[in-house]
Coordinates of C-alpha atoms and ligand atoms in Angstrom, one line a residue:
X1 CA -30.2 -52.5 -194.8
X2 CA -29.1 -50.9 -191.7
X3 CA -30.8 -52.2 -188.5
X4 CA -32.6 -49.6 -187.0
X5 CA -32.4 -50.4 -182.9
X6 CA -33.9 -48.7 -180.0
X7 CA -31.3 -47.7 -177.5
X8 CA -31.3 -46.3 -174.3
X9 CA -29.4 -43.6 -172.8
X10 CA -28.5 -41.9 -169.3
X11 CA -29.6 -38.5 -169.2
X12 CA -27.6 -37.4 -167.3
X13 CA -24.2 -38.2 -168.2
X14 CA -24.3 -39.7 -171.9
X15 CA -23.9 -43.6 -171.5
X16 CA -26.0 -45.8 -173.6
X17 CA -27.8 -49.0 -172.7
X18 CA -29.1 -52.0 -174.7
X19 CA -31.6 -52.0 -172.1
X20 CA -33.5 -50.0 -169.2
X21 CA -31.7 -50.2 -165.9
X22 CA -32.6 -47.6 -162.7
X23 CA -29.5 -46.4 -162.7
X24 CA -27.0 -45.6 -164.7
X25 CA -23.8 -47.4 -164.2
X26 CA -21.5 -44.8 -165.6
X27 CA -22.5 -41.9 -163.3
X28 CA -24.4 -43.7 -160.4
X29 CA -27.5 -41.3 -160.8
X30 CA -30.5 -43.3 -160.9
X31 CA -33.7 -42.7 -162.9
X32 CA -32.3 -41.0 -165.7
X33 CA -32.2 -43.4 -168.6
X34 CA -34.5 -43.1 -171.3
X35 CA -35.1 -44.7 -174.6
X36 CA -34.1 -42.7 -177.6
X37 CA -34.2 -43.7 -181.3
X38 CA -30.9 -45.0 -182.2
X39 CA -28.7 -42.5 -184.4
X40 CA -26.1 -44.8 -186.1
X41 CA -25.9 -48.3 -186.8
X42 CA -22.8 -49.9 -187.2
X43 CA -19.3 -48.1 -187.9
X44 CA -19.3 -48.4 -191.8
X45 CA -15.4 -47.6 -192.3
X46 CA -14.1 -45.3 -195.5
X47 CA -15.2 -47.6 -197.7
X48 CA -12.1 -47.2 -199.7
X49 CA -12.6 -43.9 -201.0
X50 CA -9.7 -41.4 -201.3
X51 CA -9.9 -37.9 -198.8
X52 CA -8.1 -34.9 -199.8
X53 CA -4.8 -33.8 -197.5
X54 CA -4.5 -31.8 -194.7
X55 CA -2.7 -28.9 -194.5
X56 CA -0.5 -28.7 -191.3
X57 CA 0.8 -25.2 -189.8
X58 CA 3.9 -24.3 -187.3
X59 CA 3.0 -24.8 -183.6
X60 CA 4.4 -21.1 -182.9
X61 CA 1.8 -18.3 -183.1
X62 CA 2.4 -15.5 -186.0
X63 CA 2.1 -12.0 -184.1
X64 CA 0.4 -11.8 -180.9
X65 CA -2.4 -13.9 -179.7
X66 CA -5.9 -12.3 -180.5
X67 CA -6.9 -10.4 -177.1
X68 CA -9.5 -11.6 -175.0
X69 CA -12.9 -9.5 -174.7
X70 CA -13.6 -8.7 -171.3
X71 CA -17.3 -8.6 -170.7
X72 CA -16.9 -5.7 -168.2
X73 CA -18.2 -8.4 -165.6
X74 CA -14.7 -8.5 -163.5
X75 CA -16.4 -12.1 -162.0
X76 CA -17.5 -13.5 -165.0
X77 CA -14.4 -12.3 -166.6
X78 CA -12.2 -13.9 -163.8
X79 CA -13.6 -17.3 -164.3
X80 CA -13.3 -17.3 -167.9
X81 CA -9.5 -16.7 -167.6
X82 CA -9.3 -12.9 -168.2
X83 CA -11.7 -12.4 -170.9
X84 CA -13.7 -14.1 -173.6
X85 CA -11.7 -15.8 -176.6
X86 CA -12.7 -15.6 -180.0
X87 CA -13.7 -18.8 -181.7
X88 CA -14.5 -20.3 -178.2
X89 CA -17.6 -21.7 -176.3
X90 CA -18.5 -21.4 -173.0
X91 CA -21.1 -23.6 -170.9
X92 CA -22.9 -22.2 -168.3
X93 CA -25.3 -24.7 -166.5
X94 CA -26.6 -24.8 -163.7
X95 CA -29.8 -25.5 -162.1
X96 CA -33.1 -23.8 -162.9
X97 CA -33.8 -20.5 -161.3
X98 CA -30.3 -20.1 -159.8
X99 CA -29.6 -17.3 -162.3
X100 CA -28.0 -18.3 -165.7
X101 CA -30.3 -16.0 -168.0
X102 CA -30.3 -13.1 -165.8
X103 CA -26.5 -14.0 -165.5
X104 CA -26.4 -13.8 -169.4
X105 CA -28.5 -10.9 -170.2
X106 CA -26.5 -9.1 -168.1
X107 CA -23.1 -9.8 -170.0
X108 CA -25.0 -9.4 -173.2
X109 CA -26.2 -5.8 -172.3
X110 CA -22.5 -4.9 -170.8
X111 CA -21.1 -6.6 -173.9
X112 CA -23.0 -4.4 -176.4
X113 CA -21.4 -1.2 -175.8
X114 CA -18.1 -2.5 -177.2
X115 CA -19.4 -5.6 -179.6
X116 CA -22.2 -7.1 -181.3
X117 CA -24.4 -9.9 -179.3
X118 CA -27.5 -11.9 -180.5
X119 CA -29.4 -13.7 -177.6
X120 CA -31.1 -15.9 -178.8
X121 CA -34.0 -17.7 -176.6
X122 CA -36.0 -20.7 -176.8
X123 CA -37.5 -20.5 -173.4
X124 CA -38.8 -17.3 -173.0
X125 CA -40.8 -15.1 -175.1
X126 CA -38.9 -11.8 -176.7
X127 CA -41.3 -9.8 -174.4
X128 CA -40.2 -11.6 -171.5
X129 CA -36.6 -11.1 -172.1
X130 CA -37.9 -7.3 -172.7
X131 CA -39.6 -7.3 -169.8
X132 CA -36.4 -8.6 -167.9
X133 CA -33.6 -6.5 -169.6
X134 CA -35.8 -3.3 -168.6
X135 CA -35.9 -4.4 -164.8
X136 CA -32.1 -5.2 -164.9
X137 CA -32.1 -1.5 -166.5
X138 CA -30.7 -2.6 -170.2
X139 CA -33.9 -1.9 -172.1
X140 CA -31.6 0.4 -174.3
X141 CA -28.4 -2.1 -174.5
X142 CA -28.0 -2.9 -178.3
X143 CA -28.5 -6.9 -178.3
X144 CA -30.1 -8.3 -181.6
X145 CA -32.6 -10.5 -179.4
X146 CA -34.4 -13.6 -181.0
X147 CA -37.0 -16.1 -180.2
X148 CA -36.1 -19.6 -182.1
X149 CA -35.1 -23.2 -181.4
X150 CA -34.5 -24.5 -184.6
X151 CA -30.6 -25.1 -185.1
X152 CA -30.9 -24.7 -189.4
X153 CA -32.9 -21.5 -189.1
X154 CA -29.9 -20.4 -186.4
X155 CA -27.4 -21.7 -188.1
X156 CA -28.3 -20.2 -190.8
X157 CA -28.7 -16.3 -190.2
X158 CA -25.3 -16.9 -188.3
X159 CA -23.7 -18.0 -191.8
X160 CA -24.7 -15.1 -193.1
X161 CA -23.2 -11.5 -193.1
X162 CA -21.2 -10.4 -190.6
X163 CA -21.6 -12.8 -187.6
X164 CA -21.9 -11.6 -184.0
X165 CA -19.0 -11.3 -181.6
X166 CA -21.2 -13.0 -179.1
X167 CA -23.6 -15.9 -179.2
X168 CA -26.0 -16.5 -176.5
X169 CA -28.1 -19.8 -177.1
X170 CA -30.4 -19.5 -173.9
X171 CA -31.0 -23.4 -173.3
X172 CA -29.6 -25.7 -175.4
X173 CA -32.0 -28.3 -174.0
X174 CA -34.3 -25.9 -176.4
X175 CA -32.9 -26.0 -179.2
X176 CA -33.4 -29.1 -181.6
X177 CA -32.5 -30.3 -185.0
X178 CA -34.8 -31.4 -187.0
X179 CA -33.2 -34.1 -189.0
X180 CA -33.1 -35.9 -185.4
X181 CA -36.5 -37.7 -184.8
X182 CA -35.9 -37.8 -181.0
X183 CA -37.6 -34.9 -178.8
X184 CA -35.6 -31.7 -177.7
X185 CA -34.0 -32.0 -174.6
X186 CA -32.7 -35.5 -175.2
X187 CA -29.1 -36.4 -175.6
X188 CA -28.9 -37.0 -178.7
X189 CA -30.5 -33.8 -179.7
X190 CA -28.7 -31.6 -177.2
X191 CA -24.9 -33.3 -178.6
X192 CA -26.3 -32.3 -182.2
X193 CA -27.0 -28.9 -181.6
X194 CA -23.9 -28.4 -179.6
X195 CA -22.1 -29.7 -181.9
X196 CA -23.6 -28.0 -185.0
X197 CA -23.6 -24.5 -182.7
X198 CA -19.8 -24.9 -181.9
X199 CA -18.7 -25.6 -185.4
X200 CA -20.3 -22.5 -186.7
X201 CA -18.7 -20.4 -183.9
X202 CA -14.9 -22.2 -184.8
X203 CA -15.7 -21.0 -188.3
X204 CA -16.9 -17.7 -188.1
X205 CA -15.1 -16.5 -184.7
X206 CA -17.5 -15.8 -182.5
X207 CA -17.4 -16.6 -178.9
X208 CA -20.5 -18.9 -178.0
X209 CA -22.6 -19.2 -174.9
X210 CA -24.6 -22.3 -174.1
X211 CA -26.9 -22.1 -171.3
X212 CA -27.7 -25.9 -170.2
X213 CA -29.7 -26.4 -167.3
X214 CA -28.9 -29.0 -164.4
X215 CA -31.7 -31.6 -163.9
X216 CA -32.4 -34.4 -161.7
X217 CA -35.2 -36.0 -163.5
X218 CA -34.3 -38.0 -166.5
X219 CA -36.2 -36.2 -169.0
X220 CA -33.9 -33.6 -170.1
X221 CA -30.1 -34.0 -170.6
X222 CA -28.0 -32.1 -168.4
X223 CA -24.9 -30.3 -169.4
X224 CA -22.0 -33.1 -168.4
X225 CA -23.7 -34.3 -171.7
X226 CA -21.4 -31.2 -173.3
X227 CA -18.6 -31.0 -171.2
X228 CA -16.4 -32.7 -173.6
X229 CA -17.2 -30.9 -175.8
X230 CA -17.1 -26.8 -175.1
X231 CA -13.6 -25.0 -174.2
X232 CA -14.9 -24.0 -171.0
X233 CA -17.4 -25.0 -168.7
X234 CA -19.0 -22.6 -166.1
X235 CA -21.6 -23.9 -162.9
X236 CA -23.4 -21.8 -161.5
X237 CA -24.1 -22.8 -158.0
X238 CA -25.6 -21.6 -154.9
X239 CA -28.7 -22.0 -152.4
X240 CA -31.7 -20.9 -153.9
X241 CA -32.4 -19.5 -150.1
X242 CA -29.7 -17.7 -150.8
X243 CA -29.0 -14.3 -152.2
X244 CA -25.3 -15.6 -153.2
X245 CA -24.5 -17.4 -156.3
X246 CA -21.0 -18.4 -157.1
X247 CA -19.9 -18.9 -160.6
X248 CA -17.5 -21.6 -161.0
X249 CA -14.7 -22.9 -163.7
X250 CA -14.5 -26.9 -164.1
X251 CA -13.2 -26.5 -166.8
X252 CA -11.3 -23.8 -169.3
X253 CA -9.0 -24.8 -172.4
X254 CA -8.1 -21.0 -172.0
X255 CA -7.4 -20.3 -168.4
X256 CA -7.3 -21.7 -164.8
X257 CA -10.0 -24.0 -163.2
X258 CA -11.4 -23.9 -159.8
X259 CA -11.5 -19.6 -160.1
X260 CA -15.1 -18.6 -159.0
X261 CA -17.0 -15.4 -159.3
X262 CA -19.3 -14.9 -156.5
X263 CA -22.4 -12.7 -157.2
X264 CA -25.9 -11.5 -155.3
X265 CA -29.2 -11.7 -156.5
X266 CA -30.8 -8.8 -155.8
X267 CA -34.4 -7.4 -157.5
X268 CA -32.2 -5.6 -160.0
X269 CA -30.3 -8.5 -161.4
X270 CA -26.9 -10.2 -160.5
X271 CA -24.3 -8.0 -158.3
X272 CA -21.1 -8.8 -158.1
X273 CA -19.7 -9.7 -154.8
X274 CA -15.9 -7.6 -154.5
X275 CA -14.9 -9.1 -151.4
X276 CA -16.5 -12.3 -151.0
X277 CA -14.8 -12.6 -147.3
X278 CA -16.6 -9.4 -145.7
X279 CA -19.6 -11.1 -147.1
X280 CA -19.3 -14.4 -146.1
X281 CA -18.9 -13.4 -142.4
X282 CA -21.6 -10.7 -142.3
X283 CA -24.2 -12.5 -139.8
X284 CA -21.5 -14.2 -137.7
X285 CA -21.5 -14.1 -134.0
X286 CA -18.4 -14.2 -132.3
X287 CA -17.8 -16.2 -128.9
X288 CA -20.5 -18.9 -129.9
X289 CA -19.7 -22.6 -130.0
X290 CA -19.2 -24.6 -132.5
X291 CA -18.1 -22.0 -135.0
X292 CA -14.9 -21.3 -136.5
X293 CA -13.5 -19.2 -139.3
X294 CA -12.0 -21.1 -142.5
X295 CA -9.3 -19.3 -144.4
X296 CA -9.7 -21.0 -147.9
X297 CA -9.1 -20.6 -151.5
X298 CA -10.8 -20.5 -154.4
X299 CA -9.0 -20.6 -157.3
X300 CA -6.6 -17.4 -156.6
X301 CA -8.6 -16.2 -154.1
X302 CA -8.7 -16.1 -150.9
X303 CA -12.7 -16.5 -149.1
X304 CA -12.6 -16.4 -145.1
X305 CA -16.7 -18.8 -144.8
X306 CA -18.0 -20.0 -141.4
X307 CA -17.9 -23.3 -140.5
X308 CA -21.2 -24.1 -138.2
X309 CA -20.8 -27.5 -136.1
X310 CA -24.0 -28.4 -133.8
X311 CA -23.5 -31.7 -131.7
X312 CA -26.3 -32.5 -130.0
X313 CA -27.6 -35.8 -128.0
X314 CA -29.2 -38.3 -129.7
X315 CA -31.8 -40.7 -128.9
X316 CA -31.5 -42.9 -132.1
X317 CA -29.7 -45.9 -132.2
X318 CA -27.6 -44.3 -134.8
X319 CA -27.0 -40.8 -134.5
X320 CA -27.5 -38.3 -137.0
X321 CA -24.8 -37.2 -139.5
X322 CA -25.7 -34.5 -141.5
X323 CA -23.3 -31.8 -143.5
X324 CA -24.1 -28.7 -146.2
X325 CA -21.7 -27.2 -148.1
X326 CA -19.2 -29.9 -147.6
X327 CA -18.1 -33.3 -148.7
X328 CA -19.8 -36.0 -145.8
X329 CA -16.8 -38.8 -146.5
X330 CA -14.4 -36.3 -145.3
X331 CA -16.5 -35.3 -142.3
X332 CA -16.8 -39.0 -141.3
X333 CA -12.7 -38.5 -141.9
X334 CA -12.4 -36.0 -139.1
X335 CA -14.6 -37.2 -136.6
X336 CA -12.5 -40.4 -137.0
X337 CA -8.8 -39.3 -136.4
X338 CA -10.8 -37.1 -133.7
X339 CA -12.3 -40.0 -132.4
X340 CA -9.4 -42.6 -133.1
X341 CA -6.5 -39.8 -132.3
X342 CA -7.6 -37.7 -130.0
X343 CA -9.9 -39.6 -127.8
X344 CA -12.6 -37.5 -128.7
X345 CA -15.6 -39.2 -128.4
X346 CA -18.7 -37.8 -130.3
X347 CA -20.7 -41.3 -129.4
X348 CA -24.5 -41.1 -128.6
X349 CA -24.6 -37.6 -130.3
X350 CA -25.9 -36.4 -133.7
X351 CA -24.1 -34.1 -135.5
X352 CA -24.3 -31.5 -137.9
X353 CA -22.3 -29.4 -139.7
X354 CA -23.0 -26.6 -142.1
X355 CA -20.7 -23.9 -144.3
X356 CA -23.0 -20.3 -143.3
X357 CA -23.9 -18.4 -146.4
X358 CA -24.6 -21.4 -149.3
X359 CA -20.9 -21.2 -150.0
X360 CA -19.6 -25.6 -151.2
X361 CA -16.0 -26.5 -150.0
X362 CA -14.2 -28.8 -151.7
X363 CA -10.4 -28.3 -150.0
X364 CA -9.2 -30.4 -147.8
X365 CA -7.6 -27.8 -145.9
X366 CA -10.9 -27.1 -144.0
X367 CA -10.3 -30.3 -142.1
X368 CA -9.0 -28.9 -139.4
X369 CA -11.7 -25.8 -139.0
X370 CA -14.4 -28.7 -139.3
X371 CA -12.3 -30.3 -136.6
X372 CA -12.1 -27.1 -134.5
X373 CA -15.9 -26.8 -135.1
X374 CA -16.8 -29.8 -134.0
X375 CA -14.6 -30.2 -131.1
X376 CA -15.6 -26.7 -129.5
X377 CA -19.4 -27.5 -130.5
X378 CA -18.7 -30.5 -128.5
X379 CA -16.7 -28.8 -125.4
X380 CA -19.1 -25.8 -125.5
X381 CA -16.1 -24.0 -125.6
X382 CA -15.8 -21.5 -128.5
X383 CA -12.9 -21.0 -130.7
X384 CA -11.6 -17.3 -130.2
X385 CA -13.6 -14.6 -132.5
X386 CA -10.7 -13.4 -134.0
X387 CA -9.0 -16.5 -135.0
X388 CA -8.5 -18.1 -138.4
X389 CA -8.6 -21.9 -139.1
X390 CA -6.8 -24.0 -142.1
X391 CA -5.2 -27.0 -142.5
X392 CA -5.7 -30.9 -143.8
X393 CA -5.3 -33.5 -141.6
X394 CA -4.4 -37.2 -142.0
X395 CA -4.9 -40.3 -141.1
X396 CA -2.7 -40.2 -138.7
X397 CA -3.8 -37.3 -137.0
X398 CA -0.4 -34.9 -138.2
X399 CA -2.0 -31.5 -139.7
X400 CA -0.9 -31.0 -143.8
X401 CA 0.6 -28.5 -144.7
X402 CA -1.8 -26.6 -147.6
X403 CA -1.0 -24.3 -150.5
X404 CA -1.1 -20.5 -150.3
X405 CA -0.4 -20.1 -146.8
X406 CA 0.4 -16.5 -147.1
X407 CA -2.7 -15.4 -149.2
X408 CA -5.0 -16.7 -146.4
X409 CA -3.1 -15.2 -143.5
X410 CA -3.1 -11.9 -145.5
X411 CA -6.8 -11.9 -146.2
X412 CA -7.1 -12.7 -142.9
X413 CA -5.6 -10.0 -141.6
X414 CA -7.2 -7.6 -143.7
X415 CA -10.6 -8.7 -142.0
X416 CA -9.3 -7.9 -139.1
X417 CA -8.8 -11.3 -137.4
X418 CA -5.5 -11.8 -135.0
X419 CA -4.5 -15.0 -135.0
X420 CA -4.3 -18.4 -137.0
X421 CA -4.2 -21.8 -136.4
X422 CA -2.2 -23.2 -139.2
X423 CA -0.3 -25.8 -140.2
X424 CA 3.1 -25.5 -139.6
X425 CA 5.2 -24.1 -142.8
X426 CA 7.6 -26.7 -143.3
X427 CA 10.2 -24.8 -144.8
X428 CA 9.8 -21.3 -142.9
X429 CA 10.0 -23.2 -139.3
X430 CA 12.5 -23.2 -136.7
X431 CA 13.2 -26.0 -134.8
X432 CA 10.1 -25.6 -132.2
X433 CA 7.8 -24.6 -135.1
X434 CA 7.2 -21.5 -134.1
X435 CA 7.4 -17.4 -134.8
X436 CA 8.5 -17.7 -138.3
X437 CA 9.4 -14.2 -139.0
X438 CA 7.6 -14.1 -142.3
X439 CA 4.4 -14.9 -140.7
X440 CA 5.0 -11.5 -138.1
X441 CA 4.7 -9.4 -141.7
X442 CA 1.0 -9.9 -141.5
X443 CA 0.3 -9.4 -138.1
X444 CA -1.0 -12.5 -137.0
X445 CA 0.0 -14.5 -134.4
X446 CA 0.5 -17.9 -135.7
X447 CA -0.9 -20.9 -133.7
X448 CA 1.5 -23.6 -135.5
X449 CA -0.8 -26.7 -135.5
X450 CA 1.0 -30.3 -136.2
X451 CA -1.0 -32.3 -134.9
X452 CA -5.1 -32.4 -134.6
X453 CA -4.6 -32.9 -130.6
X454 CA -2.7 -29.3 -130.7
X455 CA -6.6 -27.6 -131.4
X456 CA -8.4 -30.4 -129.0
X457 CA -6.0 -29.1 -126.1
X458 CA -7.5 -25.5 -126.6
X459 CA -10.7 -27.0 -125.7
X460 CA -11.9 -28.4 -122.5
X461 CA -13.3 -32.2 -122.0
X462 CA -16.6 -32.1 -122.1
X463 CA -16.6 -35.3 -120.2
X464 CA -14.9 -33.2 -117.6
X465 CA -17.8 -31.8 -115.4
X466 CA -18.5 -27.8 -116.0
X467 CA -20.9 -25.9 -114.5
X468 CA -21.0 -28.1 -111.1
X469 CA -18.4 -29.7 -110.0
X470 CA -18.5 -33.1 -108.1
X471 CA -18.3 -32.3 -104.3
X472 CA -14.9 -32.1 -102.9
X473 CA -13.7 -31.2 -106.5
X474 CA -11.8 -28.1 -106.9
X475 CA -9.6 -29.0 -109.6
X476 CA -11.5 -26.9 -113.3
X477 CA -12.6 -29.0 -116.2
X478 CA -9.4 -30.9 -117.1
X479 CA -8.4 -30.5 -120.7
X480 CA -9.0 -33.1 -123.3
X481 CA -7.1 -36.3 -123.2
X482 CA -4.2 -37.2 -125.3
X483 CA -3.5 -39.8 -127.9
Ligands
TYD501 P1 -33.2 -17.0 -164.2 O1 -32.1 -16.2 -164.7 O2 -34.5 -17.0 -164.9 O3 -32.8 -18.5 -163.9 P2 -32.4 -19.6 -164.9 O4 -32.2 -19.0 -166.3 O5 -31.1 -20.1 -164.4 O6 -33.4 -20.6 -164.9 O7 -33.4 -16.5 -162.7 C1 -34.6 -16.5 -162.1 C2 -34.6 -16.2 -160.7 O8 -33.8 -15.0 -160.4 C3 -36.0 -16.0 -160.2 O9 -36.2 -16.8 -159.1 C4 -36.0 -14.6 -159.8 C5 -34.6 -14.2 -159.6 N1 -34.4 -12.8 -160.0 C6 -34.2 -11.8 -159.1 O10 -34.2 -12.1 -157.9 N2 -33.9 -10.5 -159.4 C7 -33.8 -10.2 -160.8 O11 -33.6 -9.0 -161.1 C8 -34.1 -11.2 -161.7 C9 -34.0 -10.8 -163.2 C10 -34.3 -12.5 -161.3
MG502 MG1 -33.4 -19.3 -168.0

């Protein structure tokens, strides 16, 4: 008889256990192991018996490739790669509150003026989701709304008749399958009624969304539990302080990654954000210290976001590091080369640094904006209001060159800002690495940056006294040192 053993597995990312540990090896998050009842024994084989043959078909498509569906949410579209694909499912997780049903009901009520959608709920009551649609102003959108959480039942009315064109399973950590003794929510449930939710939509052609909500504790599985398993995988992100929410690809069998769709929450539902840039920048105060404008990328777009630095004396032993919105083993990078380079000393001084507007960066070609942040929050010095930042830096203190140069200087310039400090374009230079004649077609005057000492220059030493200088001394603050 088949050995029926408890096992235990990570919440969080899927890895199973013969015992409990605080944290899970494979993902590093701790606390989120729990037991679950133990779905298989060991692998049986085929057991001899004979299958029946496969048919195999030519690579090349017949006729054209079905069109997408565009939900007539140009973000949401964006991110899904132009358009919703037939057959297809789509994860959209994220943490709790951010947005993801509003997010959904939306689509669903745009969607239903061209195709059929079912939403189907297993959090909410249907007069919730009434009471929600009428706020957001869909009240008379055709969705087929339901209340249920059990996958047969689903499964079931979606076998039968014509199906939907759209599929909206509003959370998956709901739903449960009730051949599955362990409790909704867990990973073994969630993978089943994934798996059981996809298969129908392969079959019958409709395009499936699974909401799957982001947790921290390890009593529900989060959604990196399905990432192997959807075509496309969508996070929504964003500060809950925040009005902005940005919709991100990780992953898309049909279409680009790292494209985001940026939105607002506002008391009638989800806007969408057209120019991200203008937004981004809003509450920004020119001439302060210690800010700088990033001209980055995400995905094919170009997003102009604040970079806030704040270096401040400490009075700890060791001083402060703190970062939001970017990635803290690159800051410690900067300060570093800065440090190591540039003879910038941020010693005795806690630090800060903080991407305005909720907005994460994950390019490395906002090294040297965090670097021109930090060394003017440093200096006191500000960097110039209408100048644009970008560029990675290495070890060695030489300033990368990054891709889409031209998209950032042209946003840029549509913003209205003057100049850049950019790397140097390798192949557009001329032998002193400057006034490359492409870069004049934007309008911009192009700081060419190779080095990270080329933006400490622009900045005076702070060691250097300022507002009195030492008796006798008439020479200004001397500028900072050199490698
Ligand atoms: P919700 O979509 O329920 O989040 P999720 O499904 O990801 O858990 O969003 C809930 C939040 O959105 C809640 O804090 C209130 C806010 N909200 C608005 O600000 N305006 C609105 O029109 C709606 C519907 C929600
Ligand atoms: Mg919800």
């Amino acid at each position: 008889m088949a050995k029926s053993t408890a096992s235990f597995v990570c919440q969080n990312c899927g890895a199973s256990y013969t015992k409990w540990a605080g944290r899970c090896d494979a993902c590093g998050e701790w606390n989120t192991i729990a037991e679950e009842a133990a779905r298989e024994t060991a692998p049986k084989g085929l057991g001899g018996k004979p299958g029946r043959k496969i048919a195999f078909v030519d690579l090349k498509t017949e006729g054209v490739p079905p069109p997408r569906r565009t939900t007539g949410i140009g973000e949401l579209d964006r991110v899904c790669g132009g358009g919703l694909v037939a057959g297809s499912a789509i994860l959209v997780g994220g943490d709790p509150g951010i947005g993801k049903s509003t997010l959904m009901l939306q689509a669903s009520g745009v969607l239903a003026g061209k195709a059929s959608v079912a939403y189907i709920t297993g959090e909410e009551a249907i007069d919730q989701v009434r009471l929600r649609a009428d706020r957001l102003g869909l009240s008379k959108a055709n969705v087929q709304l339901a209340a249920a959480t059990n996958v047969r039942d689903i499964i079931a009315s979606l076998e039968t008749g014509t199906p939907p064109d759209v599929v909206v399973i509003d959370s998956i950590q709901t739903m449960f399958v009730d051949s599955i003794e362990s409790a909704p929510g867990t990973v073994t449930q969630v993978r089943t009624c994934a798996h059981e939710l996809i298969r129908v939509a392969k079959r019958r052609g409709f395009t499936l969304f699974l909401v799957g909500h982001v947790t921290k504790e390890g009593t529900l599985a989060g959604p990196r539990v399905l990432e192997h398993m959807v075509d496309t995988v969508l996070y929504f992100e964003g500060d809950r302080g925040h009005q902005f929410r940005i919709l991100r690809a990780v992953k898309n069998r049909f279409g680009p990654t790292d494209e985001i769709g940026v939105f607002e929450m506002t008391d009638v539902g989800l806007a969408e954000v057209l120019n991200p840039s203008a937004l981004f920048l809003a509450e920004r105060r020119g001439n302060v210290s210690g800010s700088c404008v990033f001209a980055g990328l995400e995905g094919t777009r170009p997003v102009l976001v604040e970079i806030q630095a704040l270096v401040a004396p400490s009075a700890l032993g060791t001083p402060r590091r703190a970062v939001v919105g970017w990635d803290m083993a690159r800051l410690n990078m900067v300060i570093a080369v800065l440090e190591a380079r540039c003879g910038v000393a941020f010693t005795g001084h806690d630090l800060y640094l903080n991407v305005a507007g909720g907005l994460r960066i994950q390019e490395p070609a906002a090294d040297l904006a965090v670097a021109a942040a930090l060394v003017s929050a440093l200096s006191g010095d500000p960097v110039p209001a209408d100048a644009v930042v970008f560029g990675e830096i290495g070890l060695s203190g030489e300033v990368r060159a990054v891709a889409q140069r031209d998209l950032r200087l042209k946003e840029a310039a549509k913003l209205g800002f003057k100049q850049a400090w950019a790397p140097r374009s390798a192949k557009k230079a001329d032998a002193s690495g400057h006034n490359k004649p492409d870069d004049t077609k934007t309008g911009l005057t192009i700081k060419s940056m190779g080095h990270v000492q080329d933006v400490v220059s622009h900045f005076t030493d702070p060691a250097a006294p300022k507002a009195t200088p030492p008796q006798g001394g008439k020479a200004g603050p001397s500028k900072m040192r050199g490698p």
